[in-house]
Amino acid sequence: MKIYKDFNFYKKNFIFQIVNSDIKNKKYTLICTRFPPEPNGYLHLGHIKAICLNFTIAKYYNGKCYLRIDDTNPSTENIKYIEAIKKDLLWLGFKWDGKIKYSSDYFNILYKYAIELINKDLAYVDELNIQDIRKYRGTLLQPGKNSPYRNRPKKENLELFQKMRLGYFQEGSMSLRAKIDMKSNIIIMRDPVLYRIKYRKHHQTGKKWCIYPTYDFSHCIADALEGITHSLCTLEFQDNRILYNWILNNININVKYYPKQYEFSRLNIENGITSKRKINFLLQNGIIKGWDDPRLFTISGLRKRGYTPSSLKNFCYKIGITKKNNIIEISSLESSLREELNKTAYRTMAVLKPLKIIIKNFPKKKKIKLIAPNHPHNPKMGSKIIYFTKEIYINLLDFMEKDTKNYKRLVLGKEVRLRHAFVIRAEKIIKDSFGKIKYIYCSYDPNTLGKKIEKNRNVKGVIHWVSCLYSIPATFYLYKNLLLKNNTENINDITSMINTKSLSIYNGFVESNLLKTNNSHFQFEREGYFYLIYNNQKEKTMFFNRIVSLKENYN
Ligand code: ATP
Ligand code: MG
């Protein structure tokens, strides 16, 4: 397995420690984990945290990690999400062991276990509707009340449950509930629902079933049947663990060992959404067009934006696994990418907001061939050719008519160095009738190429540029956070938090040598790290996403 920089830190986390001591104590012969997404949306950054944990534990201890599609609710699920889940996992570089597993693989056996519970008088068919079930359940301060249907004879329960399966009853009119304790301190133990009626076609089982098991009933049994040793999930399932164990302890399941559930904290990202339900809300309200919007923290959005699998994994290793809920700053995710691309991205020049410069003392037809390294510290990455010509573009923001104290760019009457090229001086501004700058006349100093500047010469700084003749038109997509604040629990608040300026599009130019590039990631000097989305060789235009700026809080 490829060892990531922060993996040594990561493998000290409390779950690795538990597995480690289980191995020392010879508790298991084979470590087995699973990643169990519900196919009701695309995977997001939060899932990467769970994926990294489950897959690295299995890999590190020579065990197995399964992909289990947790498909017990056909009303919200769709086969297209399964395809997306597979694609995202493989892109991250994680391959599940064996065939993909589905919770629906166990529908027959789950049904049998439900009958077993009824026979043991540990489950009953309830005719309360959902609202009443909720009402009877009570609260943290108030104990629940028994349903009037709780004490039906076993025989009646069996008959009704079979009829539920055969489609005798309407959706919502009945459910199968475990008979545990309506006065339990743990609300989840107050007769949890095990089966509900749903007249939906299922993407795996078709119309075979009209009753579907709940997450709580199916998850523990699927874990046990698959031989999962460590069933890892997020903290909100802490109370469900008691039910998880209750179910396994009350059915006759013939497995070598029972799986054990362990919880860790969810990943929350500052001003970001890591909830399929909330992303779906944005989609349904037309705020975004797809699950792969580059401003989202979905895996497909991060991929489209230009994040690399290794930077995402290293980010997860860096933040580690704990039981403490917190919100991770976006800068932490961005710095993982910067750290990587700083080493691997080709340096090149792009002008996002072009301003034309005409070099007065440079002949019209002449070009000077310049050679620039692809990386300042890695000669192995080679070099490239750029041309200096009479007309060039610089960034509009790199010029000012009047000087200010800390301004390190081109100013009228002053000098600046062009990266990899000459020192130029701004001589004259040409404006249109609206007073907008059309172009600037400059002069260049032919004796400054590759030379150190004399100490007393006031050259203000180094700016990037491209030749007008030897550049390619390019479109640049720059992103800011989609949300202005952290989202609270209330989903309807999201609309008021949307940053309407989260996407800016610029039309500019890149060095012409890029048209033939085989690379996808670039550092455009002083502009940020960019990802090549589309290279239109025919029309000679290119399209780039800015993944991140070069520095934090820099736009
Ligand atoms: P969502 O709230 O986005 O629907 P979920 O928990 O319902 O998320 P599942 O598809 O059921 O999504 O999750 C699959 C696995 O990924 C579960 O084990 C879950 O605990 C884990 N997971 C989901 N979201 C996060 C997160 N934000 N941080 C860490 N793990 C997560
Ligand atoms: Mg869910």
Coordinates of C-alpha atoms and ligand atoms in Angstrom, one line a residue:
M1 CA 0.0 0.0 0.0
K2 CA 1.2 3.5 -0.9
I3 CA 2.2 5.2 2.4
Y4 CA 1.0 8.7 2.6
K5 CA 2.8 11.4 4.5
D6 CA 0.3 11.6 7.3
F7 CA -0.6 7.9 7.5
N8 CA 1.9 7.2 10.4
F9 CA 0.0 9.7 12.5
Y10 CA -3.4 8.4 11.3
K11 CA -2.8 4.8 12.3
K12 CA -2.4 5.8 15.9
N13 CA -6.1 6.6 16.0
F14 CA -8.3 4.8 18.6
I15 CA -10.0 2.5 16.1
F16 CA -6.6 1.2 14.8
Q17 CA -5.6 0.7 18.4
I18 CA -8.7 -1.4 19.1
V19 CA -8.1 -3.5 16.0
N20 CA -4.4 -3.8 17.0
S21 CA -5.2 -5.1 20.4
D22 CA -7.9 -7.5 19.0
I23 CA -5.2 -8.9 16.7
K24 CA -2.7 -9.2 19.6
N25 CA -5.3 -11.1 21.6
K26 CA -6.0 -13.3 18.7
K27 CA -9.7 -12.4 18.8
Y28 CA -10.2 -12.8 15.0
T29 CA -8.4 -14.7 12.3
L30 CA -9.4 -12.2 9.6
I31 CA -10.1 -8.5 10.0
C32 CA -13.2 -7.5 8.1
T33 CA -14.7 -4.1 7.5
R34 CA -17.3 -2.7 5.2
F35 CA -18.3 0.6 3.6
P36 CA -22.2 0.7 3.6
P37 CA -23.5 3.7 1.6
E38 CA -27.2 4.1 1.0
P39 CA -27.7 4.7 -2.7
N40 CA -29.8 7.8 -2.2
G41 CA -27.2 10.3 -3.5
Y42 CA -23.6 10.8 -4.4
L43 CA -20.7 10.3 -2.0
H44 CA -19.1 13.4 -0.4
L45 CA -16.1 14.4 1.6
G46 CA -17.6 12.9 4.8
H47 CA -17.8 9.6 3.1
I48 CA -14.1 9.8 2.2
K49 CA -13.4 9.9 5.9
A50 CA -15.4 6.6 6.4
I51 CA -14.0 5.0 3.2
C52 CA -10.4 5.8 4.2
L53 CA -10.9 4.3 7.7
N54 CA -12.6 1.1 6.5
F55 CA -10.3 0.4 3.6
T56 CA -7.0 1.2 5.3
I57 CA -7.8 -0.9 8.3
A58 CA -8.5 -3.9 6.0
K59 CA -5.4 -3.3 3.9
Y60 CA -3.1 -2.6 6.8
Y61 CA -4.1 -5.8 8.6
N62 CA -4.4 -7.9 5.5
G63 CA -8.1 -8.2 6.0
K64 CA -11.1 -7.6 3.8
C65 CA -13.2 -4.6 3.1
Y66 CA -16.6 -5.0 1.4
L67 CA -18.7 -2.5 -0.4
R68 CA -22.3 -3.0 0.8
I69 CA -25.0 -1.1 -0.9
D70 CA -27.4 -0.4 1.9
D71 CA -30.6 -0.6 -0.1
T72 CA -33.5 -1.0 2.3
N73 CA -35.5 2.0 1.3
P74 CA -36.6 1.9 -2.4
S75 CA -38.5 5.2 -2.1
T76 CA -35.3 7.2 -2.1
E77 CA -32.9 5.0 -3.9
N78 CA -31.8 4.9 -7.5
I79 CA -29.5 2.6 -9.4
K80 CA -27.6 5.6 -10.9
Y81 CA -26.3 6.3 -7.4
I82 CA -24.8 2.8 -7.2
E83 CA -22.8 3.5 -10.4
A84 CA -21.6 6.8 -9.1
I85 CA -20.5 5.2 -5.8
K86 CA -18.5 2.5 -7.6
K87 CA -16.8 5.1 -9.8
D88 CA -15.9 7.4 -6.9
L89 CA -14.4 4.5 -4.9
L90 CA -12.3 3.3 -7.8
W91 CA -11.2 6.9 -8.5
L92 CA -10.1 7.3 -4.9
G93 CA -8.0 4.1 -5.4
F94 CA -10.0 1.8 -3.2
K95 CA -11.2 -1.6 -4.6
W96 CA -13.7 -3.6 -2.5
D97 CA -13.1 -7.3 -1.9
G98 CA -15.2 -9.8 -3.8
K99 CA -18.5 -9.0 -5.4
I100 CA -20.5 -5.9 -4.4
K101 CA -22.9 -6.8 -1.6
Y102 CA -26.4 -5.5 -1.1
S103 CA -28.5 -5.4 2.0
S104 CA -31.3 -6.7 -0.3
D105 CA -29.2 -9.9 -0.8
Y106 CA -30.5 -10.7 2.7
F107 CA -34.2 -9.9 2.3
N108 CA -35.2 -13.6 2.5
I109 CA -33.1 -14.4 5.5
L110 CA -34.2 -11.2 7.3
Y111 CA -37.8 -12.1 6.8
K112 CA -37.0 -15.5 8.5
Y113 CA -35.4 -13.7 11.4
A114 CA -38.4 -11.4 11.7
I115 CA -40.6 -14.5 12.0
E116 CA -38.3 -16.0 14.6
L117 CA -38.7 -12.8 16.7
I118 CA -42.4 -13.0 16.4
N119 CA -42.3 -16.7 17.5
K120 CA -40.3 -15.7 20.5
D121 CA -42.8 -13.0 21.3
L122 CA -40.1 -10.4 20.7
A123 CA -41.9 -8.7 17.8
Y124 CA -45.5 -7.7 17.0
V125 CA -47.5 -6.2 14.2
D126 CA -48.6 -2.7 15.2
E127 CA -51.5 -0.8 13.6
L128 CA -50.5 2.6 14.9
N129 CA -49.7 5.0 12.1
I130 CA -46.3 6.8 12.1
Q131 CA -47.6 9.9 13.9
D132 CA -49.1 7.8 16.6
I133 CA -46.0 5.7 16.9
R134 CA -44.1 8.9 17.5
K135 CA -46.6 10.2 20.0
Y136 CA -46.6 6.9 22.0
R137 CA -42.8 6.9 21.9
G138 CA -42.4 9.6 24.5
T139 CA -39.4 11.9 25.0
L140 CA -36.1 11.9 26.8
L141 CA -38.0 13.1 29.9
Q142 CA -41.2 11.1 29.4
P143 CA -41.4 7.4 29.2
G144 CA -43.3 5.9 26.2
K145 CA -46.7 4.2 26.3
N146 CA -47.4 0.7 25.1
S147 CA -49.3 0.4 21.8
P148 CA -52.8 -1.1 22.2
Y149 CA -51.6 -3.7 19.7
R150 CA -48.6 -4.7 21.6
N151 CA -50.1 -7.8 23.2
R152 CA -51.6 -9.6 20.3
P153 CA -51.3 -13.4 20.4
K154 CA -48.3 -14.8 18.5
K155 CA -50.5 -16.5 16.0
E156 CA -52.2 -13.3 15.0
N157 CA -48.9 -11.5 14.6
L158 CA -47.6 -14.2 12.4
E159 CA -50.7 -14.1 10.2
L160 CA -50.7 -10.3 10.0
F161 CA -47.0 -10.2 9.1
Q162 CA -47.5 -12.7 6.4
K163 CA -50.4 -10.7 5.1
M164 CA -48.3 -7.6 5.2
R165 CA -45.9 -9.3 3.0
L166 CA -48.6 -10.4 0.6
G167 CA -49.9 -6.9 0.1
Y168 CA -53.1 -7.1 2.1
F169 CA -52.6 -3.7 3.8
Q170 CA -52.0 -0.1 2.8
E171 CA -48.7 1.6 3.1
G172 CA -48.4 3.2 6.6
S173 CA -51.2 1.2 8.1
M174 CA -49.0 -1.4 9.8
S175 CA -45.5 -2.1 10.8
L176 CA -43.6 -4.8 12.6
R177 CA -42.0 -3.7 15.8
A178 CA -39.6 -5.3 18.2
K179 CA -41.1 -5.8 21.6
I180 CA -38.4 -4.4 23.9
D181 CA -39.3 -1.7 26.5
M182 CA -41.4 1.4 26.0
K183 CA -39.9 2.8 29.2
S184 CA -36.3 2.4 28.3
N185 CA -34.0 5.4 28.9
I186 CA -32.8 4.8 25.4
I187 CA -35.5 6.0 23.1
I188 CA -34.4 3.7 20.3
M189 CA -35.2 0.7 22.5
R190 CA -38.8 1.7 22.8
D191 CA -40.1 -0.9 20.4
P192 CA -38.2 0.1 17.3
V193 CA -39.8 -0.6 13.9
L194 CA -38.3 -3.5 12.1
Y195 CA -40.4 -3.7 8.9
R196 CA -42.6 -1.2 7.1
I197 CA -44.9 -1.5 4.1
K198 CA -43.8 0.2 0.8
Y199 CA -45.3 -0.4 -2.5
R200 CA -42.2 0.5 -4.5
K201 CA -40.3 -1.3 -7.1
H202 CA -36.8 -2.1 -5.8
H203 CA -33.8 -1.6 -8.1
Q204 CA -32.5 -5.1 -7.1
T205 CA -35.5 -7.2 -6.1
G206 CA -38.1 -5.7 -8.5
K207 CA -41.6 -6.2 -7.2
K208 CA -40.9 -9.2 -5.1
W209 CA -41.3 -7.3 -1.8
C210 CA -43.8 -4.8 -0.5
I211 CA -42.3 -4.8 3.0
Y212 CA -38.8 -3.6 3.7
P213 CA -36.6 -4.0 6.8
T214 CA -35.3 -0.9 8.5
Y215 CA -31.6 0.1 8.8
D216 CA -31.5 -1.1 12.4
F217 CA -32.9 -4.5 11.6
S218 CA -30.8 -5.2 8.5
H219 CA -27.5 -3.7 9.3
C220 CA -26.4 -5.8 12.2
I221 CA -27.6 -9.0 10.5
A222 CA -25.8 -8.2 7.3
D223 CA -22.6 -7.4 9.2
A224 CA -22.8 -10.7 11.0
L225 CA -23.5 -12.7 7.9
E226 CA -20.6 -11.1 6.1
G227 CA -18.2 -11.8 8.9
I228 CA -17.6 -8.1 9.7
T229 CA -15.4 -7.9 12.7
H230 CA -15.4 -4.1 13.2
S231 CA -18.6 -2.3 12.1
L232 CA -17.5 1.3 12.0
C233 CA -20.0 4.1 11.8
T234 CA -20.6 7.7 12.9
L235 CA -21.5 8.9 16.4
E236 CA -25.2 9.4 15.8
F237 CA -25.5 5.6 15.8
Q238 CA -24.2 5.3 19.3
D239 CA -27.6 4.5 20.8
N240 CA -28.4 2.2 17.9
R241 CA -25.5 0.0 19.1
I242 CA -27.6 -1.3 21.9
L243 CA -30.3 -2.3 19.5
Y244 CA -27.7 -3.7 17.2
N245 CA -26.6 -6.1 19.9
W246 CA -30.1 -6.8 21.1
I247 CA -31.1 -8.1 17.7
L248 CA -28.0 -10.3 17.3
N249 CA -28.5 -11.7 20.8
N250 CA -32.1 -12.6 20.2
I251 CA -31.9 -14.4 16.9
N252 CA -30.4 -17.7 16.2
I253 CA -27.6 -16.7 13.8
N254 CA -24.9 -19.2 13.2
V255 CA -21.7 -17.2 12.8
K256 CA -18.2 -17.5 14.1
Y257 CA -18.3 -14.2 16.0
Y258 CA -20.6 -11.3 16.4
P259 CA -19.5 -8.0 14.8
K260 CA -18.8 -5.1 17.1
Q261 CA -19.9 -1.6 16.4
Y262 CA -17.6 1.4 17.0
E263 CA -18.4 5.0 16.4
F264 CA -16.3 8.0 15.4
S265 CA -17.2 11.6 14.7
R266 CA -18.6 12.8 11.4
L267 CA -16.6 15.1 9.2
N268 CA -18.1 18.5 9.0
I269 CA -16.5 21.2 6.8
E270 CA -16.6 24.9 7.4
N271 CA -19.2 26.6 5.2
G272 CA -19.7 23.3 3.4
I273 CA -22.3 20.6 3.1
T274 CA -21.7 17.0 3.9
S275 CA -25.2 15.7 3.8
K276 CA -26.9 14.1 0.8
R277 CA -30.2 15.4 2.0
K278 CA -29.0 19.0 2.0
I279 CA -27.3 18.7 -1.4
N280 CA -30.5 17.3 -2.8
F281 CA -32.3 20.3 -1.4
L282 CA -29.9 22.6 -3.4
L283 CA -30.5 20.5 -6.5
Q284 CA -34.3 20.6 -6.1
N285 CA -34.3 24.3 -5.6
G286 CA -32.2 24.9 -8.7
I287 CA -29.3 26.4 -6.7
I288 CA -26.9 23.9 -8.4
K289 CA -27.3 22.0 -11.6
G290 CA -25.7 18.7 -10.6
W291 CA -24.2 16.5 -7.9
D292 CA -20.8 17.2 -9.5
D293 CA -20.9 21.0 -9.2
P294 CA -17.3 21.9 -8.6
R295 CA -18.4 24.1 -5.6
L296 CA -19.8 21.0 -3.8
F297 CA -17.8 18.7 -1.5
T298 CA -19.2 15.6 -3.3
I299 CA -16.4 13.3 -4.6
S300 CA -17.6 14.0 -8.1
G301 CA -17.6 17.8 -7.5
L302 CA -14.1 17.7 -6.0
R303 CA -12.9 15.6 -8.9
K304 CA -14.4 18.0 -11.4
R305 CA -12.8 20.9 -9.6
G306 CA -9.4 19.2 -9.9
Y307 CA -8.7 17.7 -6.5
T308 CA -6.5 14.6 -6.7
P309 CA -7.4 11.4 -4.9
S310 CA -4.1 11.5 -3.0
S311 CA -4.7 15.0 -1.7
L312 CA -8.1 14.0 -0.4
K313 CA -6.8 10.8 1.2
N314 CA -3.9 12.7 2.8
F315 CA -6.4 15.3 4.1
C316 CA -8.3 12.5 5.9
Y317 CA -5.2 11.0 7.3
K318 CA -4.2 14.4 8.6
I319 CA -7.5 15.1 10.4
G320 CA -7.5 11.6 11.9
I321 CA -10.3 9.8 13.6
T322 CA -11.7 10.8 17.0
K323 CA -14.9 10.8 18.9
K324 CA -15.0 14.6 19.1
N325 CA -17.4 16.5 16.8
N326 CA -15.9 19.5 15.2
I327 CA -15.8 21.6 12.0
I328 CA -12.7 21.3 9.9
E329 CA -11.6 24.5 8.2
I330 CA -11.6 24.5 4.4
S331 CA -8.0 25.7 4.5
S332 CA -7.0 22.4 5.8
L333 CA -8.4 20.6 2.7
E334 CA -6.8 23.2 0.5
S335 CA -3.4 23.0 2.0
S336 CA -3.4 19.2 1.3
L337 CA -3.8 20.0 -2.3
R338 CA -1.3 22.8 -2.3
E339 CA 1.3 20.7 -0.6
E340 CA 0.9 18.1 -3.3
L341 CA 0.7 20.3 -6.3
N342 CA 3.5 22.5 -5.1
K343 CA 5.7 19.4 -5.8
T344 CA 4.0 18.1 -8.9
A345 CA 2.3 20.9 -10.9
Y346 CA 3.9 22.4 -13.9
R347 CA 4.6 26.1 -13.6
T348 CA 3.3 28.1 -16.4
M349 CA 1.9 31.5 -17.1
A350 CA -1.7 32.5 -17.7
V351 CA -3.3 35.9 -17.9
L352 CA -6.8 35.9 -16.6
K353 CA -7.7 39.6 -17.1
P354 CA -5.6 40.7 -20.1
L355 CA -4.2 44.1 -20.6
K356 CA -2.2 44.6 -23.8
I357 CA 1.3 46.0 -23.7
I358 CA 3.1 47.2 -26.8
I359 CA 6.9 47.2 -26.6
K360 CA 7.8 50.4 -28.5
N361 CA 11.5 49.6 -29.0
F362 CA 11.0 46.0 -30.1
P363 CA 10.8 45.2 -33.8
K364 CA 7.4 44.1 -35.1
K365 CA 8.3 40.8 -36.8
K366 CA 11.0 39.7 -34.2
K367 CA 10.6 37.1 -31.6
I368 CA 13.0 36.0 -28.9
K369 CA 13.0 32.4 -27.8
L370 CA 13.2 32.0 -24.1
I371 CA 13.7 28.8 -22.1
A372 CA 12.0 28.5 -18.7
P373 CA 12.0 25.6 -16.2
N374 CA 8.7 23.7 -15.7
H375 CA 9.5 23.7 -11.9
P376 CA 11.8 26.0 -10.0
H377 CA 13.2 23.2 -7.8
N378 CA 12.8 20.1 -9.9
P379 CA 15.0 20.1 -13.0
K380 CA 13.7 16.6 -13.8
M381 CA 10.5 18.2 -14.9
G382 CA 12.3 19.8 -17.8
S383 CA 11.8 23.1 -19.4
K384 CA 9.7 24.8 -22.0
I385 CA 10.0 27.4 -24.7
I386 CA 8.2 30.8 -24.5
Y387 CA 8.5 33.6 -27.0
F388 CA 8.9 37.3 -26.3
T389 CA 7.2 39.5 -28.9
K390 CA 6.3 43.1 -29.5
E391 CA 2.8 42.7 -28.1
I392 CA 2.2 40.9 -24.9
Y393 CA -0.6 40.6 -22.3
I394 CA -0.2 41.2 -18.6
N395 CA -2.9 41.0 -15.9
L396 CA -5.0 44.1 -15.6
L397 CA -4.5 44.1 -11.9
D398 CA -0.7 44.2 -12.4
F399 CA -0.8 47.8 -13.7
M400 CA -1.5 51.1 -11.9
E401 CA -1.4 54.6 -13.2
K402 CA -0.4 56.1 -9.9
D403 CA 2.1 54.4 -7.5
T404 CA 1.2 53.5 -4.0
K405 CA 3.6 52.5 -1.2
N406 CA 3.5 48.7 -1.3
Y407 CA 2.5 48.2 -4.9
K408 CA 5.0 45.8 -6.5
R409 CA 3.8 45.8 -10.1
L410 CA 3.9 48.0 -13.2
V411 CA 3.3 51.7 -12.7
L412 CA 3.3 54.5 -15.3
G413 CA 6.9 55.7 -15.6
K414 CA 8.4 52.8 -13.6
E415 CA 10.0 49.5 -14.2
V416 CA 9.0 45.9 -13.5
R417 CA 10.5 42.6 -14.5
L418 CA 8.6 40.2 -16.7
R419 CA 9.0 36.7 -15.4
H420 CA 11.7 34.7 -17.3
A421 CA 12.3 37.8 -19.5
F422 CA 13.2 41.5 -19.6
V423 CA 12.7 44.5 -17.5
I424 CA 10.1 46.9 -19.0
R425 CA 9.1 50.4 -18.3
A426 CA 5.6 51.8 -18.7
E427 CA 5.7 54.9 -20.9
K428 CA 2.2 55.8 -22.1
I429 CA -1.4 54.8 -21.5
I430 CA -3.8 54.7 -24.4
K431 CA -7.5 55.0 -23.4
D432 CA -10.7 54.7 -25.3
S433 CA -13.4 57.4 -25.4
F434 CA -14.9 56.1 -22.1
G435 CA -11.6 56.5 -20.3
K436 CA -11.0 52.7 -20.2
I437 CA -7.4 51.6 -20.8
K438 CA -6.9 50.1 -24.3
Y439 CA -3.2 49.3 -24.1
I440 CA 0.0 50.6 -22.7
Y441 CA 3.2 51.5 -24.5
C442 CA 6.3 50.2 -22.8
S443 CA 10.0 50.0 -23.5
Y444 CA 12.2 47.0 -22.7
D445 CA 15.8 46.9 -21.6
P446 CA 17.5 44.2 -23.8
N447 CA 20.4 44.0 -21.3
T448 CA 18.3 42.6 -18.5
L449 CA 17.6 39.1 -19.7
G450 CA 18.8 36.7 -17.0
K451 CA 20.8 39.4 -15.3
K452 CA 20.6 40.7 -11.7
I453 CA 19.4 44.2 -11.4
E454 CA 21.7 46.8 -10.1
K455 CA 21.0 47.7 -6.5
N456 CA 20.1 51.3 -7.0
R457 CA 17.7 50.6 -9.9
N458 CA 14.0 50.6 -8.7
V459 CA 12.5 47.6 -10.4
K460 CA 9.2 47.1 -8.6
G461 CA 8.7 43.4 -8.8
V462 CA 8.2 40.4 -11.1
I463 CA 4.9 39.9 -13.0
H464 CA 3.7 37.2 -15.3
W465 CA 2.8 37.7 -19.0
V466 CA 2.1 35.9 -22.3
S467 CA 2.9 36.8 -25.8
C468 CA -0.1 37.9 -27.8
L469 CA 1.1 35.9 -30.8
Y470 CA 2.2 32.8 -28.9
S471 CA -0.7 32.3 -26.6
I472 CA -4.0 30.5 -26.6
P473 CA -7.4 31.9 -25.6
A474 CA -8.6 30.3 -22.4
T475 CA -11.6 30.4 -20.1
F476 CA -11.0 30.3 -16.4
Y477 CA -13.6 29.3 -13.8
L478 CA -12.8 30.7 -10.3
Y479 CA -14.8 29.5 -7.3
K480 CA -15.6 30.7 -3.9
N481 CA -17.6 28.9 -1.2
L482 CA -21.2 28.2 -2.1
L483 CA -22.3 28.9 1.5
L484 CA -21.5 32.1 3.3
K485 CA -22.0 30.5 6.7
N486 CA -22.0 27.2 8.4
N487 CA -25.3 25.5 7.9
T488 CA -27.4 24.9 11.0
E489 CA -29.8 22.0 11.4
N490 CA -32.6 23.8 9.6
I491 CA -32.4 23.0 6.0
N492 CA -34.6 25.9 4.9
D493 CA -32.0 28.3 6.1
I494 CA -29.7 27.2 3.3
T495 CA -31.2 29.4 0.7
S496 CA -30.4 32.5 2.6
M497 CA -26.8 31.5 3.0
I498 CA -26.0 31.0 -0.7
N499 CA -23.1 33.0 -2.0
T500 CA -24.4 34.4 -5.3
K501 CA -20.9 35.3 -6.3
S502 CA -19.4 31.9 -5.9
L503 CA -18.5 31.5 -9.5
S504 CA -16.6 34.0 -11.7
I505 CA -15.6 33.4 -15.3
Y506 CA -12.6 35.0 -16.9
N507 CA -11.6 35.0 -20.6
G508 CA -7.8 35.3 -21.0
F509 CA -4.8 33.6 -22.4
V510 CA -2.3 30.9 -21.6
E511 CA 1.2 30.1 -23.0
S512 CA 0.8 28.4 -26.4
N513 CA 2.9 25.4 -25.5
L514 CA 0.0 24.3 -23.3
L515 CA -2.1 23.2 -26.2
K516 CA 0.0 20.1 -26.6
T517 CA 0.2 19.3 -22.9
N518 CA -0.3 15.9 -21.4
N519 CA -0.7 17.3 -17.9
S520 CA -3.9 18.1 -16.1
H521 CA -2.7 20.2 -13.2
F522 CA -0.8 23.5 -13.4
Q523 CA 0.4 26.2 -11.2
F524 CA -0.3 29.4 -13.2
E525 CA 2.3 31.7 -11.7
R526 CA 0.8 34.0 -9.1
E527 CA -2.8 33.0 -10.0
G528 CA -3.2 29.6 -8.3
Y529 CA -3.5 25.9 -9.0
F530 CA -5.6 25.1 -12.0
Y531 CA -7.1 22.0 -13.5
L532 CA -7.5 21.5 -17.3
I533 CA -11.1 20.7 -17.9
Y534 CA -11.2 20.7 -21.7
N535 CA -8.6 21.2 -24.4
N536 CA -10.2 22.1 -27.7
Q537 CA -7.4 21.4 -30.1
K538 CA -9.4 22.1 -33.1
E539 CA -10.6 25.6 -32.1
K540 CA -7.4 26.2 -30.1
T541 CA -9.1 27.2 -26.9
M542 CA -8.7 25.8 -23.4
F543 CA -10.8 25.7 -20.2
F544 CA -9.5 25.6 -16.7
N545 CA -10.9 25.4 -13.2
R546 CA -9.1 27.1 -10.4
I547 CA -8.8 24.5 -7.7
V548 CA -7.3 26.7 -5.1
S549 CA -5.4 30.0 -4.9
L550 CA -1.7 30.0 -4.1
K551 CA -2.3 31.3 -0.6
E552 CA -5.0 31.1 2.0
N553 CA -7.7 33.8 1.8
Y554 CA -6.4 35.1 -1.5
N555 CA -8.7 35.8 -4.3
Ligands
ATP1 P1 -25.9 11.7 4.6 O1 -26.2 12.4 5.8 O2 -25.1 12.4 3.6 O3 -27.1 11.0 3.9 P2 -25.4 9.1 5.6 O4 -24.7 8.8 6.9 O5 -26.9 8.9 5.6 O6 -25.0 10.5 5.1 P3 -24.7 6.7 4.2 O7 -24.7 6.5 2.8 O8 -25.7 6.0 5.0 O9 -24.8 8.3 4.4 O10 -23.2 6.6 4.8 C1 -22.3 5.5 4.5 C2 -21.2 5.5 5.5 O11 -20.5 6.8 5.5 C3 -21.8 5.4 6.9 O12 -21.0 4.5 7.6 C4 -21.7 6.8 7.5 O13 -21.5 6.7 8.9 C5 -20.5 7.3 6.8 N1 -20.6 8.8 6.7 C6 -21.6 9.5 6.1 N2 -21.4 10.8 6.3 C7 -20.2 11.0 6.9 C8 -19.5 12.1 7.4 N3 -19.9 13.3 7.2 N4 -18.3 11.8 8.1 C9 -17.9 10.6 8.3 N5 -18.6 9.5 7.8 C10 -19.7 9.7 7.2
MG2 MG -28.5 8.0 5.3

